[in-house]
């Protein structure tokens, strides 16, 4: 008889206990994988978004660092403007290779009460700096018009060649192109050439920020440059690695809570397993004693009991991990509302190493949970076989 | 084949076997009778090495029994218990296969055929009637072709017809496999069986 026949038959024999145990382990595995995967995925997504900005430094009007970080990543509202003269000064800096002024201008969305459309004025050179790719149409250097982010194009139901009414104005501009999905806030943004945006909304030469790229061979000049401009009363300078650090600090508390919760869930899963193993021990005890009396070695009975538990554990953990992976997008949406910045896409990062780690931990818990039941059988034989 | 000399066994402070002697030869089916609580089951446990004797010697085929008790039972002993316990999650055939770890196991179909259970080979144990369960438990005791059968009240809690049939099956299997039976029972129907070669009565921890 195959070694697996007895454990499998036992699992089928008690469908409710088996189902409840498997479900308990699966839910615990799902939650632990989702929570731990989210912490890693969120950090990675923030870093990816920052990398996509393509700048080494961002100079903005002075505000709090979190506001500035949000400004960079999200576009922000209630903006402060900075003097354009700073652009010329920055261009003279020996460490600076390129300067990219930009203007973020939110406008009310007439199709959605209370909704806003984020317009962003940039120079055409930005496409190369940020590695932007077009899903269709052409970039801003093709002529007057707008380039829509992927989701903005879907929302406005516009394609290249269509006309787009600029909200709050009588102006209709052609849609030049639609960007590929980036997974960042750029997806919901409408891009225009900087000068055209300033003129359209009569903003003079106002800017909200200046992105700067640094000569890799002159990065040693970066601290001094940052310090000099940061010392100015109206300006603040944000290094992108500092942005990541600021967001990470904001996440530290969340990580502690997540780890605590994950630990609690692991204990819960262990209790579910222990309960199931003890229930089995209770119902199977006399049968196990009988088999010991007949002469089956304890190691055989122990292996069968462990196999039964491990089948449950492996099925539960695999189900939980699969669900965490399949529902990653949904879970991301649910969790992200509690955080200061909202990267897009699936933020549940499940790599092979962590999945195997979870399986190994679950197997360990399964073995530990089975030990009390096995001890009872071991300790009961042979004397208590008298009850037979 | 089996010889027990000066066997003593206590459960806590209560002495149950007090210098018991018993010798059983090949094919010499033996009955140990006596009222409940006289120590019959304890004798089965000591002879089957389910519980160690406190004193005395046990010889099997001329040699002192030693080594792993479970392995010895699996190789030489079949056990029939008062309570009919099968593995509920398994089929009849799987119940027999599960315990078949001896050197020359019997084919489950061949074991069940004389018991009238050929058509129940793949039935789940949980759906069997009481009589069928008792027969399967009997078949399981013979699954490893044992030399010695130790049966503890094999007809307990069965109706008269089932008791008679169970004994028929038991001795039939002993004949088929070549097994010597030691039966402890207070059932008069067992004592009337012609297959028995010797009978004892348990009295104050000894056989008389």
Coordinates of C-alpha atoms in Angstrom, one line a residue:
Chain A
X1 CA 0.0 0.0 0.0
X2 CA 1.3 3.4 -0.9
X3 CA 2.7 5.4 2.0
X4 CA 0.3 8.3 1.2
X5 CA -2.9 6.2 1.1
X6 CA -3.6 6.3 4.9
X7 CA -2.9 10.0 5.5
X8 CA -4.9 11.0 2.4
X9 CA -7.8 8.7 3.5
X10 CA -7.7 10.3 6.9
X11 CA -8.0 13.8 5.4
X12 CA -10.9 12.7 3.3
X13 CA -12.5 11.0 6.3
X14 CA -12.8 14.2 8.2
X15 CA -13.6 16.8 5.5
X16 CA -14.7 19.5 7.9
X17 CA -11.7 19.3 10.2
X18 CA -9.4 19.0 7.2
X19 CA -11.2 21.9 5.3
X20 CA -11.1 24.2 8.4
X21 CA -7.5 23.5 9.0
X22 CA -6.5 24.0 5.4
X23 CA -8.6 27.1 5.3
X24 CA -7.0 28.5 8.5
X25 CA -3.5 27.9 7.2
X26 CA -4.4 29.3 3.8
X27 CA -5.8 32.5 5.3
X28 CA -2.8 33.0 7.6
X29 CA -0.4 32.3 4.7
X30 CA -2.3 34.8 2.5
X31 CA -2.3 37.5 5.1
X32 CA 1.4 37.0 6.1
X33 CA 2.5 36.9 2.4
X34 CA 0.4 39.9 1.5
X35 CA 1.6 42.0 4.5
X36 CA 5.3 41.1 4.2
X37 CA 5.2 41.3 0.4
X38 CA 3.5 44.7 0.5
X39 CA 6.3 46.2 2.7
X40 CA 8.9 45.0 0.1
X41 CA 6.8 45.8 -2.9
X42 CA 5.9 49.3 -1.7
X43 CA 9.6 50.2 -1.1
X44 CA 10.5 48.9 -4.5
X45 CA 7.6 50.8 -6.2
X46 CA 8.6 54.0 -4.5
X47 CA 12.2 53.6 -5.6
X48 CA 11.0 52.7 -9.2
X49 CA 8.9 55.8 -9.4
X50 CA 11.7 58.0 -8.1
X51 CA 14.0 56.4 -10.6
X52 CA 11.6 57.2 -13.4
X53 CA 11.7 60.9 -12.6
X54 CA 15.1 60.8 -14.2
X55 CA 16.6 63.6 -12.0
X56 CA 19.3 63.6 -9.4
X57 CA 18.0 66.7 -7.7
X58 CA 14.8 68.7 -7.6
X59 CA 14.7 72.3 -6.7
X60 CA 11.4 73.6 -5.5
X61 CA 9.9 76.5 -3.6
X62 CA 10.5 75.9 0.1
X63 CA 8.0 73.7 1.9
X64 CA 8.1 70.8 4.2
X65 CA 10.1 67.8 2.9
X66 CA 7.1 65.5 2.7
X67 CA 5.2 68.1 0.8
X68 CA 8.2 68.3 -1.6
X69 CA 8.4 64.5 -1.9
X70 CA 4.7 64.4 -2.7
X71 CA 5.1 67.3 -5.1
X72 CA 7.7 65.3 -7.0
X73 CA 5.8 62.1 -7.1
X74 CA 2.2 63.1 -7.1
X75 CA 2.2 66.6 -8.6
X76 CA 0.6 68.1 -5.5
X77 CA -1.9 70.9 -5.2
X78 CA -1.8 74.3 -3.4
X79 CA 1.5 74.9 -5.1
X80 CA 4.1 77.5 -4.4
X81 CA 6.0 79.0 -7.3
X82 CA 9.6 79.7 -7.7
X83 CA 11.5 82.4 -9.4
X84 CA 12.6 81.3 -13.0
X85 CA 15.9 83.1 -12.6
X86 CA 17.2 80.0 -10.7
X87 CA 17.2 78.1 -14.0
X88 CA 19.9 80.3 -15.5
X89 CA 21.9 80.0 -12.4
X90 CA 21.7 76.3 -12.3
X91 CA 22.7 76.0 -15.9
X92 CA 26.0 77.7 -15.0
X93 CA 26.8 75.2 -12.3
X94 CA 29.8 73.0 -13.3
X95 CA 28.3 69.8 -11.9
X96 CA 25.0 70.2 -13.7
X97 CA 24.6 68.6 -17.1
X98 CA 21.0 69.5 -17.8
X99 CA 18.2 71.5 -16.2
X100 CA 14.5 70.7 -16.7
X101 CA 12.1 73.3 -15.5
X102 CA 8.5 72.3 -15.0
X103 CA 5.2 73.7 -14.1
X104 CA 2.4 71.7 -12.4
X105 CA -1.0 73.2 -12.9
X106 CA -4.2 71.5 -11.6
X107 CA -7.4 72.4 -13.3
X108 CA -11.0 71.5 -12.4
X109 CA -12.4 68.6 -14.3
X110 CA -15.8 69.6 -15.7
X111 CA -16.8 66.0 -16.1
X112 CA -16.3 65.2 -12.5
X113 CA -17.5 67.5 -9.7
X114 CA -14.7 68.1 -7.3
X115 CA -12.3 66.3 -9.6
X116 CA -9.0 67.7 -10.8
X117 CA -7.0 67.2 -13.9
X118 CA -3.3 67.6 -13.4
X119 CA -1.5 69.4 -16.2
X120 CA 2.2 69.5 -16.4
X121 CA 4.3 71.8 -18.5
X122 CA 7.7 70.4 -19.5
X123 CA 10.3 70.9 -22.1
X124 CA 10.4 68.3 -24.9
X125 CA 13.8 67.1 -23.8
X126 CA 12.1 65.5 -20.8
X127 CA 11.1 62.5 -22.8
X128 CA 14.7 61.4 -23.3
X129 CA 15.7 62.2 -19.7
X130 CA 12.9 60.2 -18.2
X131 CA 12.8 57.5 -20.9
X132 CA 9.2 58.1 -21.6
X133 CA 7.7 55.9 -24.3
X134 CA 4.7 56.5 -26.4
X135 CA 1.9 54.0 -26.8
X136 CA 0.7 55.9 -29.9
X137 CA 1.1 59.2 -31.7
X138 CA 3.9 61.7 -31.3
X139 CA 5.7 63.6 -28.5
X140 CA 5.5 67.3 -27.7
X141 CA 8.2 68.3 -30.2
X142 CA 5.8 67.4 -33.1
X143 CA 3.9 70.7 -32.7
X144 CA 1.4 72.4 -30.5
X145 CA -0.8 70.1 -28.6
X146 CA -1.0 67.8 -25.6
X147 CA 0.3 64.3 -24.7
X148 CA -1.9 62.3 -22.5
X149 CA -0.9 59.9 -19.8
X150 CA -2.2 56.3 -20.4
X151 CA -5.1 56.6 -17.9
X152 CA -5.9 60.2 -18.8
X153 CA -6.4 59.1 -22.4
X154 CA -8.7 56.3 -21.3
X155 CA -10.6 58.7 -19.0
X156 CA -11.0 61.4 -21.6
X157 CA -11.6 58.8 -24.3
X158 CA -9.1 60.5 -26.6
X159 CA -6.6 59.2 -29.2
X160 CA -3.9 60.9 -31.2
X161 CA -5.5 63.3 -33.7
X162 CA -8.5 64.0 -31.5
X163 CA -9.1 67.4 -30.1
X164 CA -9.0 68.0 -26.4
X165 CA -10.8 70.9 -24.6
X166 CA -8.5 72.5 -22.0
X167 CA -10.7 72.8 -18.9
X168 CA -11.5 76.3 -17.8
X169 CA -10.6 77.8 -21.2
X170 CA -12.0 77.9 -24.7
X171 CA -9.0 76.4 -26.1
X172 CA -9.0 73.1 -28.1
X173 CA -5.7 71.4 -28.6
X174 CA -4.9 68.4 -30.7
X175 CA -3.9 65.2 -28.9
X176 CA -0.4 64.5 -30.2
X177 CA 0.2 61.2 -28.5
X178 CA -0.6 58.9 -25.6
X179 CA 2.2 57.6 -23.2
X180 CA 2.7 54.0 -22.4
X181 CA 1.5 53.0 -18.9
X182 CA 4.3 53.9 -16.4
X183 CA 2.6 52.8 -13.2
X184 CA 3.3 56.3 -11.8
X185 CA 1.2 59.5 -11.4
X186 CA 2.2 60.4 -14.9
X187 CA -0.5 58.0 -16.2
X188 CA -3.2 60.4 -15.1
X189 CA -1.4 63.6 -16.2
X190 CA -1.8 65.8 -19.3
X191 CA 1.5 67.0 -20.6
X192 CA 2.1 70.3 -22.5
X193 CA 5.1 72.2 -23.7
X194 CA 6.1 74.4 -20.7
X195 CA 5.9 77.8 -22.4
X196 CA 2.5 76.9 -24.0
X197 CA 1.1 76.0 -20.5
X198 CA 2.4 79.2 -19.0
X199 CA 0.8 81.3 -21.7
X200 CA -2.5 79.4 -21.8
X201 CA -3.1 80.0 -18.1
X202 CA -1.3 83.4 -18.0
X203 CA 1.2 82.3 -15.4
X204 CA 4.1 84.3 -16.8
X205 CA 7.3 82.4 -16.4
X206 CA 6.4 80.7 -13.2
X207 CA 7.7 77.3 -12.3
X208 CA 6.9 74.8 -9.6
X209 CA 10.2 72.9 -9.8
X210 CA 13.4 72.3 -11.7
X211 CA 14.8 68.9 -12.2
X212 CA 18.5 68.6 -12.4
X213 CA 20.8 66.0 -13.8
X214 CA 24.3 65.8 -12.4
X215 CA 27.5 64.9 -14.3
X216 CA 28.4 61.4 -12.9
X217 CA 32.1 62.4 -12.9
X218 CA 31.3 65.4 -10.8
X219 CA 29.0 63.9 -8.2
X220 CA 31.5 65.0 -5.5
X221 CA 30.3 68.5 -6.1
X222 CA 26.7 67.5 -5.3
X223 CA 26.7 68.1 -1.5
X224 CA 28.1 71.6 -1.9
X225 CA 25.6 72.4 -4.7
X226 CA 22.7 71.1 -2.6
X227 CA 23.8 73.0 0.4
X228 CA 24.2 76.4 -1.4
X229 CA 20.7 76.3 -2.9
X230 CA 19.1 74.8 0.1
X231 CA 20.5 77.7 2.2
X232 CA 18.4 80.2 0.1
X233 CA 15.2 81.3 1.9
X234 CA 12.9 80.6 -1.0
X235 CA 14.3 77.3 -2.2
X236 CA 14.7 73.8 -1.1
X237 CA 16.7 71.1 -2.7
X238 CA 15.6 67.5 -2.6
X239 CA 18.0 64.7 -3.5
X240 CA 16.1 61.7 -4.8
X241 CA 17.8 59.3 -2.5
X242 CA 16.6 61.5 0.3
X243 CA 13.1 61.2 -0.9
X244 CA 13.2 57.5 -0.8
X245 CA 14.7 57.8 2.7
X246 CA 11.9 60.1 3.8
X247 CA 9.2 57.8 2.6
X248 CA 11.0 54.9 4.1
X249 CA 11.0 56.6 7.5
X250 CA 7.3 57.1 7.1
X251 CA 7.0 53.4 6.5
X252 CA 9.0 52.3 9.4
X253 CA 6.1 52.4 11.8
X254 CA 4.0 50.5 9.3
X255 CA 6.6 47.9 9.0
X256 CA 6.7 47.3 12.7
X257 CA 2.9 47.0 12.8
X258 CA 3.0 44.6 9.8
X259 CA 5.7 42.4 11.4
X260 CA 3.7 42.3 14.6
X261 CA 0.6 41.3 12.7
X262 CA 2.5 38.7 10.7
X263 CA 3.8 37.2 13.9
X264 CA 0.4 37.1 15.4
X265 CA -1.0 35.4 12.3
X266 CA 1.8 32.8 12.4
X267 CA 0.9 32.0 16.0
X268 CA -2.7 31.8 14.9
X269 CA -1.8 29.4 12.2
X270 CA 0.2 27.3 14.6
X271 CA -2.8 27.1 17.0
X272 CA -5.0 26.1 14.1
X273 CA -2.6 23.3 13.3
X274 CA -2.1 22.3 16.9
X275 CA -5.8 22.2 17.4
X276 CA -6.3 20.0 14.3
X277 CA -3.5 17.7 15.3
X278 CA -4.9 17.3 18.8
X279 CA -8.4 16.6 17.4
X280 CA -6.9 13.9 15.3
X281 CA -5.0 12.6 18.2
X282 CA -8.2 12.4 20.2
X283 CA -10.2 10.7 17.5
X284 CA -7.4 8.4 16.3
X285 CA -5.7 7.6 19.6
X286 CA -7.2 4.2 20.1
X287 CA -6.6 3.3 16.4
X288 CA -3.0 4.3 16.8
X289 CA -2.6 2.3 19.9
X290 CA -4.1 -0.7 18.2
X291 CA -1.7 -0.4 15.4
X292 CA 1.2 -0.2 17.8
X293 CA -0.1 -3.2 19.6
X294 CA -0.3 -5.1 16.4
X295 CA 3.4 -4.2 15.9
X296 CA 3.6 -1.3 13.6
X297 CA 6.7 0.7 14.5
X298 CA 6.2 4.0 16.1
X299 CA 8.3 5.7 13.4
X300 CA 5.8 4.5 10.8
X301 CA 2.9 5.9 12.7
X302 CA 4.8 9.2 13.3
X303 CA 5.6 9.4 9.7
X304 CA 2.0 8.9 8.7
X305 CA 0.8 11.5 11.2
X306 CA 3.4 14.0 10.1
X307 CA 2.6 13.4 6.4
X308 CA -1.1 14.1 7.1
X309 CA -0.2 17.4 8.8
X310 CA 2.3 18.3 6.2
X311 CA -0.2 17.7 3.4
X312 CA -2.5 20.1 5.1
X313 CA 0.2 22.6 5.7
X314 CA 1.6 22.5 2.2
X315 CA -1.8 22.7 0.6
X316 CA -2.8 25.5 2.9
X317 CA 0.4 27.5 2.4
X318 CA 0.4 27.0 -1.4
X319 CA -3.2 28.1 -1.6
X320 CA -2.5 31.1 0.6
X321 CA 0.6 32.1 -1.4
X322 CA -1.3 31.6 -4.7
X323 CA -4.2 33.8 -3.4
X324 CA -1.8 36.5 -2.2
X325 CA -0.2 36.5 -5.7
X326 CA -3.5 36.4 -7.6
X327 CA -5.2 39.0 -5.4
X328 CA -2.1 41.2 -5.2
X329 CA -3.6 44.1 -7.2
X330 CA -6.7 44.1 -5.1
X331 CA -4.8 43.9 -1.8
X332 CA -2.5 46.7 -2.9
X333 CA -5.4 49.0 -3.4
X334 CA -6.8 48.1 0.0
X335 CA -3.5 48.7 1.9
X336 CA -2.2 51.7 0.0
X337 CA -4.9 54.1 1.3
X338 CA -3.0 54.1 4.6
X339 CA 0.3 55.4 3.2
X340 CA 1.5 58.9 2.2
X341 CA 2.3 58.0 -1.4
X342 CA 0.4 55.7 -3.7
X343 CA 2.4 54.0 -6.4
X344 CA 0.4 52.1 -8.9
X345 CA 0.2 48.5 -9.9
X346 CA 0.7 45.3 -7.9
X347 CA 2.7 46.1 -4.8
X348 CA 2.7 42.6 -3.3
X349 CA 6.2 41.4 -4.0
X350 CA 6.4 37.7 -3.6
X351 CA 9.8 36.3 -4.7
X352 CA 10.8 32.6 -4.7
X353 CA 13.0 33.0 -1.6
X354 CA 10.3 34.4 0.6
X355 CA 7.8 31.9 -0.7
X356 CA 10.1 29.0 0.1
X357 CA 10.8 30.7 3.5
X358 CA 7.1 30.7 4.3
X359 CA 6.7 27.1 3.2
X360 CA 9.6 26.1 5.4
X361 CA 8.2 28.0 8.3
X362 CA 4.8 26.4 7.8
X363 CA 6.3 23.0 7.6
X364 CA 8.2 23.7 10.9
X365 CA 5.0 24.8 12.5
X366 CA 3.3 21.7 11.2
X367 CA 5.9 19.4 12.7
X368 CA 5.8 21.2 16.0
X369 CA 2.0 21.0 16.1
X370 CA 2.1 17.3 15.5
X371 CA 4.6 16.5 18.3
X372 CA 2.2 16.6 21.3
X373 CA -0.1 14.1 19.5
X374 CA 2.8 11.8 18.7
X375 CA 4.1 12.1 22.3
X376 CA 0.8 11.0 23.6
X377 CA 0.8 7.9 21.4
X378 CA 4.5 7.2 22.3
X379 CA 3.8 7.6 26.0
X380 CA 0.6 5.6 25.9
X381 CA 2.2 2.4 24.6
X382 CA 2.4 -0.2 25.8
X383 CA 0.8 0.1 29.2
X384 CA -2.3 2.0 28.3
X385 CA -3.0 -0.5 25.5
X386 CA -4.6 -2.4 28.3
X387 CA -7.7 -0.4 27.6
X388 CA -7.9 -2.3 24.3
Chain B
X1 CA 6.2 -23.3 21.2
X2 CA 5.5 -20.7 24.0
X3 CA 6.5 -21.2 27.6
X4 CA 5.9 -18.8 30.4
X5 CA 7.3 -19.5 33.9
X6 CA 6.8 -17.7 37.1
X7 CA 5.2 -14.7 35.5
X8 CA 4.2 -11.9 37.8
X9 CA 2.5 -8.7 36.9
X10 CA 1.1 -5.9 39.0
X11 CA -1.0 -2.9 37.9
X12 CA -0.1 -0.3 40.5
X13 CA -0.4 -1.9 43.9
X14 CA -2.7 -4.6 42.7
X15 CA -1.0 -8.0 41.9
X16 CA -2.7 -9.6 38.9
X17 CA -0.5 -12.5 37.9
X18 CA 1.3 -14.3 40.7
X19 CA 3.9 -16.8 39.5
X20 CA 1.9 -18.0 36.5
X21 CA 3.1 -20.9 34.4
X22 CA 1.9 -21.9 30.9
X23 CA 3.2 -24.1 28.2
X24 CA 1.7 -24.3 24.7
X25 CA 2.9 -26.6 21.9
X26 CA 2.5 -26.1 18.1
X27 CA -1.2 -26.6 17.1
X28 CA -2.3 -26.9 20.8
X29 CA -5.1 -24.4 20.9
X30 CA -5.5 -23.2 24.5
X31 CA -8.3 -21.6 26.4
X32 CA -7.9 -19.6 29.5
X33 CA -11.2 -19.0 31.2
X34 CA -12.2 -17.1 34.3
X35 CA -14.4 -14.3 35.5
X36 CA -14.0 -10.6 34.5
X37 CA -11.1 -9.0 36.4
X38 CA -9.3 -12.3 37.1
X39 CA -6.3 -11.2 34.9
X40 CA -7.0 -12.9 31.6
X41 CA -6.4 -9.8 29.5
X42 CA -3.3 -9.0 31.5
X43 CA -2.0 -12.5 30.6
X44 CA -2.6 -11.8 26.9
X45 CA -0.7 -8.5 27.2
X46 CA 2.2 -10.1 28.9
X47 CA 2.3 -13.1 26.5
X48 CA 2.1 -10.6 23.6
X49 CA 4.7 -8.3 25.2
X50 CA 2.3 -5.4 25.1
X51 CA 3.1 -5.0 28.8
X52 CA 6.4 -6.2 30.4
X53 CA 6.2 -8.8 33.1
X54 CA 7.5 -7.8 36.5
X55 CA 9.1 -11.2 37.0
X56 CA 9.3 -14.5 35.3
X57 CA 10.6 -15.8 31.9
X58 CA 9.0 -16.1 28.5
X59 CA 10.3 -18.4 25.9
X60 CA 9.2 -18.7 22.3
X61 CA 10.3 -21.7 20.3
X62 CA 12.8 -22.7 22.9
X63 CA 14.5 -19.3 23.1
X64 CA 14.0 -16.4 25.6
X65 CA 12.1 -13.7 23.9
X66 CA 14.2 -10.5 23.6
X67 CA 14.6 -7.5 21.3
X68 CA 12.0 -5.2 20.0
X69 CA 8.6 -6.3 21.1
X70 CA 6.7 -4.6 18.3
X71 CA 8.9 -6.3 15.6
X72 CA 8.5 -9.6 17.4
X73 CA 4.7 -9.3 17.4
X74 CA 4.6 -8.3 13.8
X75 CA 6.7 -11.3 12.8
X76 CA 5.1 -13.9 15.0
X77 CA 1.9 -12.9 16.7
X78 CA -1.7 -12.1 15.6
X79 CA -3.9 -10.2 18.0
X80 CA -7.7 -10.2 18.4
X81 CA -9.0 -7.7 20.8
X82 CA -12.3 -7.6 22.8
X83 CA -13.1 -4.3 21.1
X84 CA -13.4 -4.3 17.4
X85 CA -11.3 -1.5 16.1
X86 CA -10.7 -0.9 12.4
X87 CA -9.2 2.1 10.7
X88 CA -12.4 3.9 9.8
X89 CA -10.9 6.0 7.0
X90 CA -9.6 3.0 5.1
X91 CA -11.3 0.2 3.0
X92 CA -11.3 -3.4 4.2
X93 CA -8.3 -4.2 1.9
X94 CA -6.4 -1.2 3.0
X95 CA -7.0 -2.1 6.7
X96 CA -5.3 -5.5 6.0
X97 CA -2.5 -4.0 3.8
X98 CA -1.7 -1.4 6.4
X99 CA -0.5 -4.0 8.9
X100 CA 1.1 -6.3 6.4
X101 CA 4.8 -5.8 7.2
X102 CA 5.8 -9.3 8.0
X103 CA 8.0 -11.5 5.7
X104 CA 5.2 -13.5 4.1
X105 CA 1.9 -11.6 4.2
X106 CA -1.3 -13.3 3.0
X107 CA -3.3 -11.9 0.1
X108 CA -6.3 -10.0 1.5
X109 CA -8.6 -11.6 -1.0
X110 CA -7.5 -15.1 0.1
X111 CA -7.9 -14.1 3.7
X112 CA -11.4 -12.7 3.2
X113 CA -12.7 -15.4 0.9
X114 CA -13.3 -18.1 3.6
X115 CA -14.9 -15.4 5.8
X116 CA -17.5 -14.6 3.1
X117 CA -16.2 -11.1 2.6
X118 CA -14.8 -11.3 -0.9
X119 CA -17.3 -8.8 -2.2
X120 CA -16.5 -6.4 0.7
X121 CA -12.8 -6.0 -0.2
X122 CA -13.1 -2.4 -1.4
X123 CA -15.9 -1.4 1.0
X124 CA -15.1 1.4 3.5
X125 CA -14.6 0.0 7.1
X126 CA -17.1 2.5 8.4
X127 CA -20.0 1.0 6.5
X128 CA -19.5 -2.6 7.7
X129 CA -21.9 -4.3 10.0
X130 CA -20.7 -5.4 13.5
X131 CA -20.4 -9.0 12.3
X132 CA -18.4 -8.0 9.2
X133 CA -16.2 -5.8 11.3
X134 CA -15.4 -8.7 13.6
X135 CA -14.5 -10.9 10.7
X136 CA -12.2 -8.2 9.2
X137 CA -10.5 -7.8 12.6
X138 CA -10.0 -11.6 12.6
X139 CA -8.6 -11.5 9.1
X140 CA -6.2 -8.7 10.1
X141 CA -4.9 -10.8 13.0
X142 CA -3.9 -13.4 10.4
X143 CA -2.6 -11.0 7.8
X144 CA 1.1 -11.6 8.5
X145 CA 0.7 -15.4 8.7
X146 CA 1.3 -15.5 12.5
X147 CA 2.6 -18.5 14.4
X148 CA 0.7 -17.6 17.5
X149 CA -2.7 -16.0 17.9
X150 CA -3.6 -14.2 21.1
X151 CA -7.3 -13.6 21.3
X152 CA -8.8 -11.6 24.1
X153 CA -12.6 -12.3 24.5
X154 CA -13.1 -12.6 20.7
X155 CA -16.9 -13.2 21.1
X156 CA -17.6 -10.4 23.6
X157 CA -20.7 -8.3 22.8
X158 CA -21.8 -10.6 19.9
X159 CA -25.1 -12.3 19.6
X160 CA -25.1 -16.2 19.9
X161 CA -25.2 -16.7 16.1
X162 CA -22.3 -14.3 15.5
X163 CA -20.3 -15.8 18.4
X164 CA -20.5 -19.2 16.9
X165 CA -19.7 -17.9 13.4
X166 CA -16.7 -15.9 14.8
X167 CA -15.3 -19.0 16.5
X168 CA -15.8 -21.0 13.3
X169 CA -13.9 -18.4 11.3
X170 CA -11.2 -18.1 13.9
X171 CA -10.4 -21.8 14.0
X172 CA -10.8 -22.0 10.2
X173 CA -8.1 -19.4 9.7
X174 CA -5.9 -21.1 12.3
X175 CA -6.2 -24.2 10.2
X176 CA -5.6 -22.4 7.0
X177 CA -2.5 -20.4 8.1
X178 CA -1.1 -23.0 10.6
X179 CA -1.5 -20.8 13.7
X180 CA -1.7 -21.9 17.3
X181 CA -4.3 -19.9 19.3
X182 CA -4.4 -18.9 22.9
X183 CA -7.8 -17.6 23.7
X184 CA -8.9 -15.9 26.9
X185 CA -12.7 -15.9 27.4
X186 CA -15.4 -16.4 29.9
X187 CA -17.8 -17.4 27.1
X188 CA -19.1 -21.0 27.7
X189 CA -19.5 -21.4 23.9
X190 CA -15.7 -21.1 23.5
X191 CA -15.1 -23.7 26.2
X192 CA -17.3 -26.2 24.2
X193 CA -15.2 -26.0 21.1
X194 CA -13.7 -29.3 20.1
X195 CA -10.6 -27.6 18.5
X196 CA -9.2 -26.7 22.0
X197 CA -6.5 -29.0 23.2
X198 CA -6.1 -27.6 26.7
X199 CA -8.1 -25.4 29.0
X200 CA -7.2 -23.6 32.1
X201 CA -9.0 -21.4 34.6
X202 CA -7.5 -18.3 36.1
X203 CA -7.5 -18.4 39.8
X204 CA -5.8 -15.9 42.1
X205 CA -3.3 -15.0 39.4
X206 CA -2.4 -18.5 38.4
X207 CA -3.7 -21.1 36.0
X208 CA -5.4 -24.1 37.4

